[in-house]
XYZ file of C-alpha atoms in Angstrom:
96
model
C 33.372 14.851 12.495
C 30.205 16.304 13.933
C 27.339 13.883 14.463
C 24.019 14.091 16.241
C 24.931 10.853 18.034
C 27.501 12.719 20.149
C 24.799 14.665 21.975
C 23.582 11.465 23.628
C 26.973 10.354 24.956
C 28.362 11.061 28.410
C 31.592 12.785 29.414
C 34.162 13.834 26.847
C 32.600 11.693 24.143
C 29.912 14.330 23.593
C 32.427 17.023 22.580
C 32.828 17.637 18.857
C 36.490 18.626 19.149
C 38.945 16.059 20.533
C 41.114 17.014 23.481
C 44.868 17.500 23.141
C 45.324 14.290 25.135
C 43.215 12.326 22.643
C 45.192 13.726 19.730
C 48.531 13.056 21.426
C 47.412 9.519 22.272
C 46.468 8.780 18.678
C 49.739 10.228 17.401
C 51.661 8.097 19.903
C 49.890 4.984 18.610
C 50.701 5.825 14.976
C 54.314 6.649 15.824
C 54.744 3.420 17.792
C 53.234 1.270 15.051
C 55.315 3.002 12.386
C 58.569 2.530 14.270
C 57.769 -1.096 15.124
C 56.978 -1.894 11.488
C 60.114 -0.164 10.261
C 62.242 -2.025 12.796
C 60.952 -5.299 11.369
C 61.591 -4.117 7.819
C 65.102 -2.930 8.635
C 66.035 -6.339 10.063
C 66.330 -7.431 6.432
C 67.666 -4.344 4.624
C 68.585 -6.246 1.459
C 64.968 -7.146 0.768
C 63.418 -3.696 1.191
C 64.086 -0.360 -0.426
C 62.969 2.526 1.787
C 62.776 4.826 -1.239
C 59.940 2.644 -2.560
C 58.106 3.164 0.734
C 58.662 6.920 0.423
C 57.189 6.901 -3.091
C 54.169 4.916 -1.909
C 53.627 7.286 1.009
C 53.872 10.340 -1.255
C 51.433 8.815 -3.751
C 48.896 7.792 -1.092
C 49.090 11.125 0.744
C 48.629 13.010 -2.534
C 45.623 10.854 -3.361
C 44.160 11.444 0.103
C 44.697 15.182 -0.239
C 42.923 15.183 -3.603
C 39.995 13.322 -2.047
C 39.847 16.000 0.668
C 40.072 18.678 -2.043
C 43.023 20.414 -0.378
C 44.658 23.276 -2.244
C 48.054 22.773 -3.902
C 50.021 24.425 -1.097
C 48.309 22.289 1.547
C 48.869 19.161 -0.536
C 52.580 19.921 -0.874
C 52.946 20.729 2.824
C 51.080 17.563 3.828
C 53.195 15.364 1.570
C 56.408 16.981 2.800
C 55.323 16.496 6.413
C 54.431 12.832 5.820
C 57.860 12.156 4.329
C 59.563 13.952 7.215
C 57.621 11.793 9.678
C 58.586 8.654 7.731
C 62.248 9.664 7.591
C 62.321 10.366 11.331
C 60.596 7.063 12.094
C 63.100 5.239 9.856
C 65.980 6.990 11.642
C 64.597 5.974 15.052
C 63.899 2.426 13.896
C 67.485 2.117 12.693
C 68.633 3.223 16.136
C 70.351 6.389 14.921
């Protein structure tokens, strides 16, 4: 997000657009946290239903998309992507 405050910062902090490295770093953090959480959940598979997590993710992503006022196609694509990311993280957490 653009802010006037950025103009007063030094180095890369003053740039309005993050670098690829910053984006990749943030994605790595989210991926790592997701997999770690799923590994803990999957240690007790009888107590957790991953389909319930999928439903929650879909609902929260849809709500977030509505708040951002994304169009229907973007909302669908975002929700589909989020579920693909979750499914891949669950697969990795299960060690498959």
